[in-house]
Amino acid sequence: MTPNRYLVAAGGEVELPCPDAPFEMPRGFSARVSAGPDAVFDLGGMEGRILAVRAFATCPLRLIVNTGLGVWITGEPLAAGAPDSHAEELYLWGPGNGALRVWLGTEEGTGCPAEVELETYDQ
């Protein structure tokens, strides 16, 4: 499937890690995120599919996803990002039906324009 991109804003008022975070963050993880998700996608018919979630911004960013199955995942740096941008990605195998919630945090505490890209593949 051709990737679909959505314009969002990275950054927010909540500093991670924090004591009431709903998931355990990787060692050294820090970001400022919005209290609510920056994007929500209703997934259906994803059995047997792989979903790639990518984020692109002009400021250092952190990608955080809560899947339709309630699993929290953080992104990894995307090596193929443009030289003047920052990018992270993650892959979900059979992400389940329901809401996919996406947060884009920033490392520096200031926000910037960003894009979320979704692409599906057959397993």
Coordinates of C-alpha atoms in Angstrom, one line a residue:
M1 CA 0.0 0.0 0.0
T2 CA 1.2 3.5 -0.7
P3 CA 2.1 5.3 2.5
N4 CA -0.3 7.9 3.9
R5 CA 1.1 11.0 5.6
Y6 CA -0.7 13.2 8.2
L7 CA 0.4 16.6 9.4
V8 CA 0.7 17.0 13.2
A9 CA 2.7 19.0 15.8
A10 CA 5.5 17.4 17.9
G11 CA 6.0 18.4 21.5
G12 CA 3.8 19.2 24.4
E13 CA 3.5 20.0 28.1
V14 CA 4.1 16.5 29.7
E15 CA 7.7 15.6 30.5
L16 CA 8.6 11.9 30.1
P17 CA 9.7 9.9 32.0
C18 CA 7.3 10.6 34.7
P19 CA 6.1 8.6 37.7
D20 CA 2.6 8.0 36.3
A21 CA 3.6 7.1 32.7
P22 CA 1.5 4.1 31.5
F23 CA 4.5 2.2 30.2
E24 CA 8.2 1.5 31.0
M25 CA 10.4 3.6 28.9
P26 CA 13.7 2.5 27.4
R27 CA 16.8 3.5 29.3
G28 CA 17.7 7.2 28.5
F29 CA 14.3 8.0 27.0
S30 CA 13.1 11.5 27.5
A31 CA 10.6 13.7 25.7
R32 CA 8.0 16.3 26.1
V33 CA 4.6 15.2 24.8
S34 CA 1.0 16.3 24.6
A35 CA -1.4 15.0 27.3
G36 CA -3.5 13.4 24.6
P37 CA -2.4 11.7 21.4
D38 CA -1.3 13.8 18.4
A39 CA -3.1 11.5 16.0
V40 CA -5.6 8.6 16.4
F41 CA -6.2 6.1 13.6
D42 CA -9.1 3.5 13.7
L43 CA -7.6 0.2 12.6
G44 CA -9.7 -2.6 11.2
G45 CA -8.9 -5.7 9.2
M46 CA -5.2 -5.7 10.2
E47 CA -4.9 -9.5 10.9
G48 CA -2.1 -10.8 8.8
R49 CA -0.7 -7.3 8.1
I50 CA 2.4 -5.4 9.1
L51 CA 2.0 -1.7 9.9
A52 CA 4.9 0.7 9.6
V53 CA 4.5 3.9 11.6
R54 CA 7.1 6.6 10.8
A55 CA 7.4 10.2 12.1
F56 CA 9.3 13.1 10.5
A57 CA 10.1 16.5 11.9
T58 CA 12.6 19.4 11.7
C59 CA 13.3 19.1 15.4
P60 CA 14.6 16.1 17.4
L61 CA 11.6 13.9 18.0
R62 CA 10.4 10.8 19.9
L63 CA 7.7 8.5 18.5
I64 CA 5.4 6.8 20.9
V65 CA 2.5 4.5 19.9
N66 CA -0.3 2.8 21.9
T67 CA -1.8 0.0 19.7
G68 CA -5.3 -1.3 19.4
L69 CA -4.3 -4.1 21.7
G70 CA -3.1 -1.7 24.4
V71 CA 0.6 -2.2 23.9
W72 CA 3.0 0.8 24.2
I73 CA 6.0 1.0 21.8
T74 CA 8.6 3.6 21.2
G75 CA 10.2 4.3 17.8
E76 CA 13.8 3.9 16.7
P77 CA 15.8 6.3 14.6
L78 CA 15.1 6.0 10.9
A79 CA 18.5 6.0 9.0
A80 CA 17.0 7.0 5.7
G81 CA 15.6 10.4 7.0
A82 CA 16.4 13.6 5.1
P83 CA 19.6 15.3 6.2
D84 CA 17.7 18.3 7.6
S85 CA 15.0 16.3 9.4
H86 CA 14.6 13.9 12.3
A87 CA 12.8 10.6 11.8
E88 CA 11.8 7.6 13.8
E89 CA 9.9 4.4 12.9
L90 CA 8.4 1.3 14.3
Y91 CA 6.8 -1.8 12.9
L92 CA 3.7 -3.6 14.2
W93 CA 3.0 -7.2 13.2
G94 CA -0.8 -7.8 13.4
P95 CA -1.4 -4.6 15.4
G96 CA -5.0 -5.6 16.1
N97 CA -8.3 -3.7 15.6
G98 CA -9.2 -0.6 17.4
A99 CA -7.6 2.8 18.0
L100 CA -3.9 3.3 17.2
R101 CA -2.8 6.4 19.2
V102 CA 0.3 8.3 18.3
W103 CA 2.3 10.8 20.3
L104 CA 5.2 12.8 18.9
G105 CA 7.5 14.1 21.6
T106 CA 10.4 16.5 21.3
E107 CA 13.7 16.1 23.1
E108 CA 14.4 19.8 23.4
G109 CA 11.0 20.9 24.9
T110 CA 10.1 23.1 22.0
G111 CA 7.5 22.0 19.5
C112 CA 7.7 21.8 15.7
P113 CA 5.7 20.8 12.7
A114 CA 5.8 17.0 12.0
E115 CA 4.3 14.3 9.9
V116 CA 3.1 10.8 10.8
E117 CA 3.3 8.2 8.0
L118 CA 1.4 4.9 8.0
E119 CA 2.2 2.1 5.5
T120 CA 0.9 -1.5 5.5
Y121 CA 2.5 -4.7 4.2
D122 CA 1.3 -8.3 3.9
Q123 CA 3.0 -10.7 6.2

